[in-house]
Amino acid sequence: MHTEILKIEEGSSAQALDKAALVIKAGGLVVFPTETVYGLGANALDSMAVACIFVAKGRPSDNPLIVHVADKEMLSLVAEKINQLEKNLIDKFWPGPLTLVLPKKKEISNIVSGGLNTVAVRMPDFKIAQDLIHKSGVPIAAPSANISGRPSSTNGEMAYGDLISKVDIILDNGDSKIGVESTVIKVTDKNILILRPGAVTKEMLEEVAGVPVIFANSAGDLESSPGTKYKHYAPNSKLEIVDGDIKDRAEVLKSEGQKVGIITTKENKNLFEKFEPNVFSLGSRNNLNEISHSVYSALRFFDTHIVDVILCESFPQEGLGVAIMDRLMRASL
Ligand code: TXA
Ligand code: MG
């Protein structure tokens, strides 16, 4: 398949968006930018088109997709029985990086939901994504735009590297703002379960909730989030997250004859001169937005800087730090 790459700027790329919308309507695949990561989209109401997403990514069929909507009317095509707390969360956090798992409308096929009777929905806070959905006139099912198991794509080149000749169009708008995928939640009778941490943090949800907000980690909780059982975000080399003295650990491995790569921060980069060029700085430790923005670039940097072991600094598990550590820990499994 020929993949067309269209550079796209907010507000000045109507033609590219028109073309992409036609592809979606015709049942094709379009990679598009969102505020979190790039998505690999198809018409959510067209099961053949959605099936093509799974083929393009090599994604297991029981790992369901997120459906992207541009407004609340579109939400009513996708999900039903939305309760008051869910409505409050939608009012507060949409558009934005919060995905809710809701009872599915029958118009959404089992292919989208991986056979579950629920559907994950979000409204991206990104004009290009919203315009694409509006112009297509349908909700867009889209997982992250990467080959299954690989780090998500946070710019056009990453998506291109993984999905060239597997999709019809890649809309390239440069770097994604947030850099890690949306928070996925499920509201239950007693609480809000965070199935995947993201930029809408536990603390932010607690302000609206009025019920406990808890991270799903028991097997039972996670049964309802099939994506969590698969290998994720893996770089080509072994990744080790170091809680203590990372320089010490790097020296030990080097003395054993191992080729060591380092994922560090602006504050510590100068400690690793002798490991150059296999050193990647995520940004400042004091700015978790910078860190989340570059975490997938760091993992993909080692696609071309081949080492035996990658050592990575660890981050406090608070706020956005929970999402950052979740992705790093999964990448290290
Ligand atoms: O930020 C994001 O969420 C990005 C952009 C493109 O919007 N999308 C994304 O999609 O990260 P994906 O497919 O890589 O991750 C979707 C996650 C998976 O962990 C999946 O298991 C979970 O959402 N999920 C989807 N539908 C679900 C459902 N009905 N019940 C529970 N979990 C669900
Ligand atoms: Mg993904």
mmCIF file of C-alpha atoms and ligand atoms in Angstrom:
data_model
loop_
_atom_site.group_PDB
_atom_site.id
_atom_site.type_symbol
_atom_site.label_atom_id
_atom_site.label_comp_id
_atom_site.label_asym_id
_atom_site.label_seq_id
_atom_site.Cartn_x
_atom_site.Cartn_y
_atom_site.Cartn_z
ATOM 1 C CA MET A 1 0.000 0.000 0.000
ATOM 2 C CA HIS A 2 1.244 3.508 -0.792
ATOM 3 C CA THR A 3 1.360 5.764 2.281
ATOM 4 C CA GLU A 4 0.968 9.482 1.703
ATOM 5 C CA ILE A 5 2.661 11.716 4.268
ATOM 6 C CA LEU A 6 1.014 15.117 4.616
ATOM 7 C CA LYS A 7 2.672 17.803 6.762
ATOM 8 C CA ILE A 8 -0.103 19.622 8.498
ATOM 9 C CA GLU A 9 -0.310 22.871 10.464
ATOM 10 C CA GLU A 10 -3.170 23.834 12.721
ATOM 11 C CA GLY A 11 -5.598 26.172 10.931
ATOM 12 C CA SER A 12 -3.963 26.081 7.501
ATOM 13 C CA SER A 13 -4.298 22.570 6.149
ATOM 14 C CA ALA A 14 -7.918 22.209 5.091
ATOM 15 C CA GLN A 15 -6.969 20.273 1.956
ATOM 16 C CA ALA A 16 -4.960 17.657 3.814
ATOM 17 C CA LEU A 17 -7.786 17.232 6.316
ATOM 18 C CA ASP A 18 -10.382 16.927 3.538
ATOM 19 C CA LYS A 19 -8.317 14.224 1.900
ATOM 20 C CA ALA A 20 -7.844 12.346 5.183
ATOM 21 C CA ALA A 21 -11.575 12.604 5.958
ATOM 22 C CA LEU A 22 -12.395 11.073 2.568
ATOM 23 C CA VAL A 23 -10.070 8.168 3.348
ATOM 24 C CA ILE A 24 -11.804 7.599 6.714
ATOM 25 C CA LYS A 25 -15.260 7.689 5.054
ATOM 26 C CA ALA A 26 -14.071 5.202 2.418
ATOM 27 C CA GLY A 27 -12.927 2.719 5.073
ATOM 28 C CA GLY A 28 -9.192 3.521 4.965
ATOM 29 C CA LEU A 29 -6.577 4.136 7.665
ATOM 30 C CA VAL A 30 -5.257 7.565 8.719
ATOM 31 C CA VAL A 31 -2.530 8.296 11.262
ATOM 32 C CA PHE A 32 -3.308 11.602 12.981
ATOM 33 C CA PRO A 33 -1.836 13.701 15.796
ATOM 34 C CA THR A 34 -3.546 14.190 19.158
ATOM 35 C CA GLU A 35 -2.395 16.011 22.290
ATOM 36 C CA THR A 36 -1.250 12.702 23.851
ATOM 37 C CA VAL A 37 0.324 10.506 21.133
ATOM 38 C CA TYR A 38 -0.410 9.835 17.433
ATOM 39 C CA GLY A 39 -3.449 7.658 16.687
ATOM 40 C CA LEU A 40 -4.016 5.080 13.932
ATOM 41 C CA GLY A 41 -7.600 5.820 12.960
ATOM 42 C CA ALA A 42 -10.506 4.274 11.073
ATOM 43 C CA ASN A 43 -14.288 4.782 10.979
ATOM 44 C CA ALA A 44 -15.492 3.293 14.294
ATOM 45 C CA LEU A 45 -18.842 2.368 12.693
ATOM 46 C CA ASP A 46 -17.221 0.334 9.888
ATOM 47 C CA SER A 47 -16.101 -3.049 11.222
ATOM 48 C CA MET A 48 -14.082 -3.904 8.105
ATOM 49 C CA ALA A 49 -12.119 -0.668 8.441
ATOM 50 C CA VAL A 50 -11.570 -1.297 12.154
ATOM 51 C CA ALA A 51 -10.362 -4.828 11.427
ATOM 52 C CA CYS A 52 -7.663 -3.291 9.208
ATOM 53 C CA ILE A 53 -6.267 -1.390 12.232
ATOM 54 C CA PHE A 54 -5.543 -4.704 13.981
ATOM 55 C CA VAL A 55 -3.783 -6.028 10.883
ATOM 56 C CA ALA A 56 -1.692 -2.857 10.368
ATOM 57 C CA LYS A 57 -0.496 -2.862 14.004
ATOM 58 C CA GLY A 58 -0.243 -6.618 14.490
ATOM 59 C CA ARG A 59 -2.540 -6.085 17.483
ATOM 60 C CA PRO A 60 -4.185 -9.013 19.344
ATOM 61 C CA SER A 61 -7.909 -8.978 18.571
ATOM 62 C CA ASP A 62 -8.953 -9.049 22.251
ATOM 63 C CA ASN A 63 -7.226 -5.712 22.975
ATOM 64 C CA PRO A 64 -9.980 -3.125 22.438
ATOM 65 C CA LEU A 65 -9.636 0.308 20.839
ATOM 66 C CA ILE A 66 -10.439 3.813 22.042
ATOM 67 C CA VAL A 67 -13.173 5.587 20.075
ATOM 68 C CA HIS A 68 -12.534 9.307 19.517
ATOM 69 C CA VAL A 69 -15.452 11.730 19.334
ATOM 70 C CA ALA A 70 -15.571 15.441 18.520
ATOM 71 C CA ASP A 71 -18.681 16.390 20.505
ATOM 72 C CA LYS A 72 -21.268 15.043 22.906
ATOM 73 C CA GLU A 73 -23.790 14.169 20.163
ATOM 74 C CA MET A 74 -21.227 11.821 18.730
ATOM 75 C CA LEU A 75 -20.752 10.289 22.174
ATOM 76 C CA SER A 76 -24.421 9.281 22.101
ATOM 77 C CA LEU A 77 -23.766 7.213 18.947
ATOM 78 C CA VAL A 78 -21.097 5.221 20.764
ATOM 79 C CA ALA A 79 -22.049 4.789 24.424
ATOM 80 C CA GLU A 80 -25.224 4.585 26.486
ATOM 81 C CA LYS A 81 -26.363 4.855 30.108
ATOM 82 C CA ILE A 82 -23.892 7.536 31.125
ATOM 83 C CA ASN A 83 -24.363 8.234 34.843
ATOM 84 C CA GLN A 84 -24.079 11.557 36.678
ATOM 85 C CA LEU A 85 -20.496 11.070 37.851
ATOM 86 C CA GLU A 86 -19.419 10.116 34.334
ATOM 87 C CA LYS A 87 -21.171 13.238 33.011
ATOM 88 C CA ASN A 88 -19.368 15.393 35.581
ATOM 89 C CA LEU A 89 -16.014 13.896 34.614
ATOM 90 C CA ILE A 90 -16.745 14.497 30.923
ATOM 91 C CA ASP A 91 -17.764 18.115 31.618
ATOM 92 C CA LYS A 92 -14.593 18.713 33.587
ATOM 93 C CA PHE A 93 -11.969 16.887 31.516
ATOM 94 C CA TRP A 94 -13.188 16.898 27.895
ATOM 95 C CA PRO A 95 -11.751 17.705 25.528
ATOM 96 C CA GLY A 96 -8.627 16.194 27.047
ATOM 97 C CA PRO A 97 -6.543 13.139 27.905
ATOM 98 C CA LEU A 98 -9.257 11.217 29.799
ATOM 99 C CA THR A 99 -10.784 8.028 28.348
ATOM 100 C CA LEU A 100 -13.925 6.603 29.957
ATOM 101 C CA VAL A 101 -14.972 2.976 29.654
ATOM 102 C CA LEU A 102 -18.763 3.075 29.168
ATOM 103 C CA PRO A 103 -21.589 0.684 28.207
ATOM 104 C CA LYS A 104 -21.350 0.154 24.441
ATOM 105 C CA LYS A 105 -24.060 0.950 21.875
ATOM 106 C CA LYS A 106 -24.818 -1.997 19.593
ATOM 107 C CA GLU A 107 -23.746 0.070 16.558
ATOM 108 C CA ILE A 108 -20.170 -0.277 17.823
ATOM 109 C CA SER A 109 -18.970 -3.690 16.736
ATOM 110 C CA ASN A 110 -17.323 -6.305 18.891
ATOM 111 C CA ILE A 111 -14.198 -5.806 16.830
ATOM 112 C CA VAL A 112 -13.770 -2.318 18.354
ATOM 113 C CA SER A 113 -14.467 -3.530 21.893
ATOM 114 C CA GLY A 114 -12.488 -6.760 21.698
ATOM 115 C CA GLY A 115 -15.694 -8.662 22.500
ATOM 116 C CA LEU A 116 -16.501 -6.627 25.656
ATOM 117 C CA ASN A 117 -19.895 -4.976 26.194
ATOM 118 C CA THR A 118 -18.135 -1.704 27.036
ATOM 119 C CA VAL A 119 -16.393 0.862 24.849
ATOM 120 C CA ALA A 120 -13.570 3.271 25.696
ATOM 121 C CA VAL A 121 -14.251 6.845 24.526
ATOM 122 C CA ARG A 122 -12.399 10.142 24.563
ATOM 123 C CA MET A 123 -12.540 13.612 23.019
ATOM 124 C CA PRO A 124 -9.033 14.760 22.094
ATOM 125 C CA ASP A 125 -7.995 18.299 23.026
ATOM 126 C CA PHE A 126 -6.376 18.929 19.672
ATOM 127 C CA LYS A 127 -7.844 20.958 16.836
ATOM 128 C CA ILE A 128 -6.465 18.801 13.981
ATOM 129 C CA ALA A 129 -7.922 15.635 15.533
ATOM 130 C CA GLN A 130 -11.275 17.332 16.202
ATOM 131 C CA ASP A 131 -11.408 18.717 12.637
ATOM 132 C CA LEU A 132 -10.622 15.284 11.202
ATOM 133 C CA ILE A 133 -13.481 13.699 13.194
ATOM 134 C CA HIS A 134 -15.915 16.504 12.250
ATOM 135 C CA LYS A 135 -15.020 16.345 8.568
ATOM 136 C CA SER A 136 -15.278 12.538 8.537
ATOM 137 C CA GLY A 137 -18.679 12.818 10.216
ATOM 138 C CA VAL A 138 -18.108 9.612 12.206
ATOM 139 C CA PRO A 139 -16.415 8.622 15.463
ATOM 140 C CA ILE A 140 -12.841 7.429 14.857
ATOM 141 C CA ALA A 141 -11.474 4.280 16.500
ATOM 142 C CA ALA A 142 -7.746 4.720 17.070
ATOM 143 C CA PRO A 143 -5.103 2.942 19.080
ATOM 144 C CA SER A 144 -1.657 4.518 19.359
ATOM 145 C CA ALA A 145 0.146 4.633 16.001
ATOM 146 C CA ASN A 146 2.864 2.047 16.567
ATOM 147 C CA ILE A 147 3.481 -1.596 15.805
ATOM 148 C CA SER A 148 1.985 -3.588 18.685
ATOM 149 C CA GLY A 149 4.439 -3.890 21.589
ATOM 150 C CA ARG A 150 6.618 -0.972 20.430
ATOM 151 C CA PRO A 151 6.766 2.488 22.047
ATOM 152 C CA SER A 152 3.931 4.811 20.983
ATOM 153 C CA SER A 153 4.626 7.435 18.320
ATOM 154 C CA THR A 154 4.886 11.046 19.465
ATOM 155 C CA ASN A 155 5.839 12.565 16.124
ATOM 156 C CA GLY A 156 5.257 11.868 12.442
ATOM 157 C CA GLU A 157 8.622 10.175 11.824
ATOM 158 C CA MET A 158 8.034 7.565 14.528
ATOM 159 C CA ALA A 159 4.658 6.696 13.004
ATOM 160 C CA TYR A 160 6.230 6.651 9.562
ATOM 161 C CA GLY A 161 8.982 4.294 10.748
ATOM 162 C CA ASP A 162 6.446 1.792 12.098
ATOM 163 C CA LEU A 163 3.538 2.116 9.672
ATOM 164 C CA ILE A 164 4.859 3.057 6.227
ATOM 165 C CA SER A 165 3.038 1.029 3.548
ATOM 166 C CA LYS A 166 0.483 -0.144 6.136
ATOM 167 C CA VAL A 167 -1.781 2.941 6.213
ATOM 168 C CA ASP A 168 -3.195 5.304 3.574
ATOM 169 C CA ILE A 169 -2.231 8.679 5.072
ATOM 170 C CA ILE A 170 0.008 9.986 7.863
ATOM 171 C CA LEU A 171 -0.844 13.504 9.009
ATOM 172 C CA ASP A 172 2.426 14.868 10.408
ATOM 173 C CA ASN A 173 2.180 17.791 12.816
ATOM 174 C CA GLY A 174 5.493 17.355 14.671
ATOM 175 C CA ASP A 175 5.727 16.603 18.393
ATOM 176 C CA SER A 176 2.730 15.621 20.525
ATOM 177 C CA LYS A 177 2.285 17.958 23.462
ATOM 178 C CA ILE A 178 1.849 15.459 26.308
ATOM 179 C CA GLY A 179 3.754 12.437 25.028
ATOM 180 C CA VAL A 180 2.050 9.646 27.022
ATOM 181 C CA GLU A 181 -1.367 8.146 26.280
ATOM 182 C CA SER A 182 -4.612 9.218 27.944
ATOM 183 C CA THR A 183 -5.729 8.169 31.418
ATOM 184 C CA VAL A 184 -8.222 5.283 31.077
ATOM 185 C CA ILE A 185 -10.866 5.007 33.814
ATOM 186 C CA LYS A 186 -13.933 2.978 34.654
ATOM 187 C CA VAL A 187 -16.552 4.300 37.077
ATOM 188 C CA THR A 188 -17.934 1.474 39.253
ATOM 189 C CA ASP A 189 -20.659 1.470 41.967
ATOM 190 C CA LYS A 190 -18.108 2.228 44.660
ATOM 191 C CA ASN A 191 -15.172 4.011 43.063
ATOM 192 C CA ILE A 192 -13.284 5.216 40.030
ATOM 193 C CA LEU A 193 -10.788 2.671 38.784
ATOM 194 C CA ILE A 194 -7.750 3.997 36.921
ATOM 195 C CA LEU A 195 -7.021 1.275 34.363
ATOM 196 C CA ARG A 196 -4.119 3.212 32.842
ATOM 197 C CA PRO A 197 -2.524 6.316 34.416
ATOM 198 C CA GLY A 198 -2.050 9.415 32.239
ATOM 199 C CA ALA A 199 -1.988 13.202 32.276
ATOM 200 C CA VAL A 200 -5.336 13.427 34.085
ATOM 201 C CA THR A 201 -3.964 12.353 37.454
ATOM 202 C CA LYS A 202 -5.530 10.591 40.444
ATOM 203 C CA GLU A 203 -5.392 13.896 42.329
ATOM 204 C CA MET A 204 -7.261 15.712 39.539
ATOM 205 C CA LEU A 205 -9.953 13.002 39.428
ATOM 206 C CA GLU A 206 -10.352 13.121 43.217
ATOM 207 C CA GLU A 207 -11.314 16.789 43.031
ATOM 208 C CA VAL A 208 -14.424 15.903 41.016
ATOM 209 C CA ALA A 209 -15.121 12.366 42.206
ATOM 210 C CA GLY A 210 -16.736 12.287 45.643
ATOM 211 C CA VAL A 211 -15.854 8.565 45.663
ATOM 212 C CA PRO A 212 -12.462 6.869 46.117
ATOM 213 C CA VAL A 213 -10.162 6.920 43.093
ATOM 214 C CA ILE A 214 -7.961 3.836 42.959
ATOM 215 C CA PHE A 215 -5.376 2.368 40.632
ATOM 216 C CA ALA A 216 -6.523 -0.948 39.217
ATOM 217 C CA ASN A 217 -3.858 -3.485 39.988
ATOM 218 C CA SER A 218 -5.522 -6.655 41.169
ATOM 219 C CA ALA A 219 -6.042 -9.320 38.536
ATOM 220 C CA GLY A 220 -9.827 -8.880 38.787
ATOM 221 C CA ASP A 221 -9.677 -5.137 38.109
ATOM 222 C CA LEU A 222 -7.374 -5.559 35.180
ATOM 223 C CA GLU A 223 -9.450 -8.309 33.620
ATOM 224 C CA SER A 224 -11.622 -5.472 32.389
ATOM 225 C CA SER A 225 -8.612 -3.823 30.705
ATOM 226 C CA PRO A 226 -7.199 -6.413 28.341
ATOM 227 C CA GLY A 227 -4.448 -4.108 27.038
ATOM 228 C CA THR A 228 -2.577 -4.333 30.302
ATOM 229 C CA LYS A 229 -1.706 -8.018 29.870
ATOM 230 C CA TYR A 230 0.383 -7.477 26.733
ATOM 231 C CA LYS A 231 4.020 -6.480 26.444
ATOM 232 C CA HIS A 232 4.254 -2.750 25.865
ATOM 233 C CA TYR A 233 6.528 0.074 24.831
ATOM 234 C CA ALA A 234 9.534 -2.235 24.600
ATOM 235 C CA PRO A 235 12.819 -0.852 23.239
ATOM 236 C CA ASN A 236 15.134 -3.237 21.370
ATOM 237 C CA SER A 237 17.560 -3.597 24.300
ATOM 238 C CA LYS A 238 16.920 -4.636 27.877
ATOM 239 C CA LEU A 239 15.761 -1.691 30.012
ATOM 240 C CA GLU A 240 16.566 -1.400 33.710
ATOM 241 C CA ILE A 241 15.110 1.342 35.918
ATOM 242 C CA VAL A 242 17.588 2.339 38.611
ATOM 243 C CA ASP A 243 16.275 3.630 41.906
ATOM 244 C CA GLY A 244 19.617 4.429 43.524
ATOM 245 C CA ASP A 245 22.985 5.473 42.105
ATOM 246 C CA ILE A 246 22.685 5.006 38.355
ATOM 247 C CA LYS A 247 26.299 6.051 37.687
ATOM 248 C CA ASP A 248 27.526 3.285 39.989
ATOM 249 C CA ARG A 249 25.358 0.715 38.257
ATOM 250 C CA ALA A 250 26.542 1.912 34.826
ATOM 251 C CA GLU A 251 30.216 1.568 35.862
ATOM 252 C CA VAL A 252 29.639 -1.961 37.180
ATOM 253 C CA LEU A 253 27.976 -3.101 33.948
ATOM 254 C CA LYS A 254 30.669 -1.426 31.862
ATOM 255 C CA SER A 255 33.399 -3.166 33.844
ATOM 256 C CA GLU A 256 31.656 -6.473 33.050
ATOM 257 C CA GLY A 257 32.112 -5.647 29.360
ATOM 258 C CA GLN A 258 28.510 -4.637 28.683
ATOM 259 C CA LYS A 259 27.660 -1.801 26.336
ATOM 260 C CA VAL A 260 25.525 0.562 28.405
ATOM 261 C CA GLY A 261 22.985 3.164 27.291
ATOM 262 C CA ILE A 262 21.675 5.838 29.648
ATOM 263 C CA ILE A 263 18.314 7.607 29.933
ATOM 264 C CA THR A 264 18.923 10.524 32.255
ATOM 265 C CA THR A 265 17.891 14.133 32.911
ATOM 266 C CA LYS A 266 19.370 17.572 32.277
ATOM 267 C CA GLU A 267 20.584 17.744 35.889
ATOM 268 C CA ASN A 268 22.572 14.476 35.654
ATOM 269 C CA LYS A 269 23.607 14.288 32.009
ATOM 270 C CA ASN A 270 27.179 15.500 32.644
ATOM 271 C CA LEU A 271 27.818 12.426 34.848
ATOM 272 C CA PHE A 272 27.649 10.202 31.767
ATOM 273 C CA GLU A 273 30.096 11.776 29.312
ATOM 274 C CA LYS A 274 32.001 8.531 28.898
ATOM 275 C CA PHE A 275 28.835 6.721 27.841
ATOM 276 C CA GLU A 276 28.215 9.127 24.932
ATOM 277 C CA PRO A 277 26.811 8.884 22.299
ATOM 278 C CA ASN A 278 24.462 6.388 23.979
ATOM 279 C CA VAL A 279 23.015 8.941 26.396
ATOM 280 C CA PHE A 280 19.549 10.497 26.136
ATOM 281 C CA SER A 281 18.327 13.344 28.337
ATOM 282 C CA LEU A 282 14.577 13.466 28.997
ATOM 283 C CA GLY A 283 14.641 17.095 30.164
ATOM 284 C CA SER A 284 14.580 18.558 33.652
ATOM 285 C CA ARG A 285 13.736 16.357 36.662
ATOM 286 C CA ASN A 286 11.827 19.353 38.001
ATOM 287 C CA ASN A 287 9.473 19.369 35.045
ATOM 288 C CA LEU A 288 7.494 16.150 34.632
ATOM 289 C CA ASN A 289 5.814 17.604 31.517
ATOM 290 C CA GLU A 290 9.201 17.655 29.802
ATOM 291 C CA ILE A 291 9.865 14.090 30.913
ATOM 292 C CA SER A 292 6.520 12.712 29.688
ATOM 293 C CA HIS A 293 6.987 14.600 26.431
ATOM 294 C CA SER A 294 10.205 12.721 25.629
ATOM 295 C CA VAL A 295 9.811 9.305 27.243
ATOM 296 C CA TYR A 296 8.968 7.509 23.961
ATOM 297 C CA SER A 297 11.678 9.403 22.050
ATOM 298 C CA ALA A 298 14.111 8.071 24.641
ATOM 299 C CA LEU A 299 12.989 4.455 24.144
ATOM 300 C CA ARG A 300 13.120 4.824 20.351
ATOM 301 C CA PHE A 301 16.548 6.540 20.480
ATOM 302 C CA PHE A 302 17.926 3.102 21.312
ATOM 303 C CA ASP A 303 16.524 1.685 18.035
ATOM 304 C CA THR A 304 19.570 3.276 16.413
ATOM 305 C CA HIS A 305 21.955 3.343 19.408
ATOM 306 C CA ILE A 306 22.327 -0.370 19.930
ATOM 307 C CA VAL A 307 23.469 -1.317 23.448
ATOM 308 C CA ASP A 308 23.266 -4.362 25.728
ATOM 309 C CA VAL A 309 21.475 -2.644 28.605
ATOM 310 C CA ILE A 310 19.694 0.700 28.928
ATOM 311 C CA LEU A 311 19.721 2.197 32.424
ATOM 312 C CA CYS A 312 17.036 4.762 33.217
ATOM 313 C CA GLU A 313 16.615 7.163 36.128
ATOM 314 C CA SER A 314 13.451 6.711 38.166
ATOM 315 C CA PHE A 315 10.888 9.380 39.049
ATOM 316 C CA PRO A 316 8.642 10.039 42.053
ATOM 317 C CA GLN A 317 5.262 8.312 41.615
ATOM 318 C CA GLU A 318 3.131 11.406 42.092
ATOM 319 C CA GLY A 319 0.969 13.297 39.592
ATOM 320 C CA LEU A 320 2.210 12.734 36.051
ATOM 321 C CA GLY A 321 5.112 10.731 37.536
ATOM 322 C CA VAL A 322 2.738 7.760 37.943
ATOM 323 C CA ALA A 323 2.111 7.609 34.168
ATOM 324 C CA ILE A 324 5.802 8.073 33.349
ATOM 325 C CA MET A 325 6.878 5.272 35.705
ATOM 326 C CA ASP A 326 4.030 3.016 34.474
ATOM 327 C CA ARG A 327 5.309 3.264 30.876
ATOM 328 C CA LEU A 328 8.959 2.836 31.888
ATOM 329 C CA MET A 329 8.158 -0.172 34.060
ATOM 330 C CA ARG A 330 6.141 -1.850 31.316
ATOM 331 C CA ALA A 331 8.950 -1.165 28.849
ATOM 332 C CA SER A 332 11.373 -2.883 31.231
ATOM 333 C CA LEU A 333 9.410 -6.144 31.556
HETATM 334 O O1 TXA B 1 -4.030 8.880 24.306
HETATM 335 C C1 TXA B 1 -4.546 7.829 23.915
HETATM 336 O O2 TXA B 1 -5.366 7.198 24.584
HETATM 337 C C2 TXA B 1 -4.154 7.343 22.505
HETATM 338 C C3 TXA B 1 -4.592 8.381 21.500
HETATM 339 C C4 TXA B 1 -4.391 7.963 20.079
HETATM 340 O O3 TXA B 1 -5.909 8.763 21.756
HETATM 341 N N1 TXA B 1 -4.712 6.046 22.235
HETATM 342 C C5 TXA B 1 -4.254 4.906 22.838
HETATM 343 O O4 TXA B 1 -4.867 3.747 22.401
HETATM 344 O O5 TXA B 1 -3.382 4.920 23.663
HETATM 345 P P1 TXA B 1 -4.306 2.275 22.741
HETATM 346 O O6 TXA B 1 -5.117 1.358 21.926
HETATM 347 O O7 TXA B 1 -2.859 2.238 22.540
HETATM 348 O O8 TXA B 1 -4.694 2.028 24.223
HETATM 349 C C6 TXA B 1 -6.054 1.790 24.572
HETATM 350 C C7 TXA B 1 -6.127 1.246 25.969
HETATM 351 C C8 TXA B 1 -5.680 -0.203 26.023
HETATM 352 O O9 TXA B 1 -4.949 -0.433 27.226
HETATM 353 C C9 TXA B 1 -7.018 -0.942 26.036
HETATM 354 O O10 TXA B 1 -6.941 -2.215 26.643
HETATM 355 C C10 TXA B 1 -7.892 0.001 26.833
HETATM 356 O O11 TXA B 1 -7.486 1.298 26.412
HETATM 357 N N2 TXA B 1 -9.308 -0.185 26.501
HETATM 358 C C11 TXA B 1 -9.929 0.058 25.328
HETATM 359 N N3 TXA B 1 -11.221 -0.304 25.378
HETATM 360 C C12 TXA B 1 -11.445 -0.780 26.622
HETATM 361 C C13 TXA B 1 -12.588 -1.309 27.290
HETATM 362 N N4 TXA B 1 -13.765 -1.436 26.697
HETATM 363 N N5 TXA B 1 -12.429 -1.711 28.572
HETATM 364 C C14 TXA B 1 -11.225 -1.580 29.197
HETATM 365 N N6 TXA B 1 -10.108 -1.097 28.620
HETATM 366 C C15 TXA B 1 -10.214 -0.699 27.342
HETATM 367 MG MG MG B 2 -0.905 1.699 22.538
#
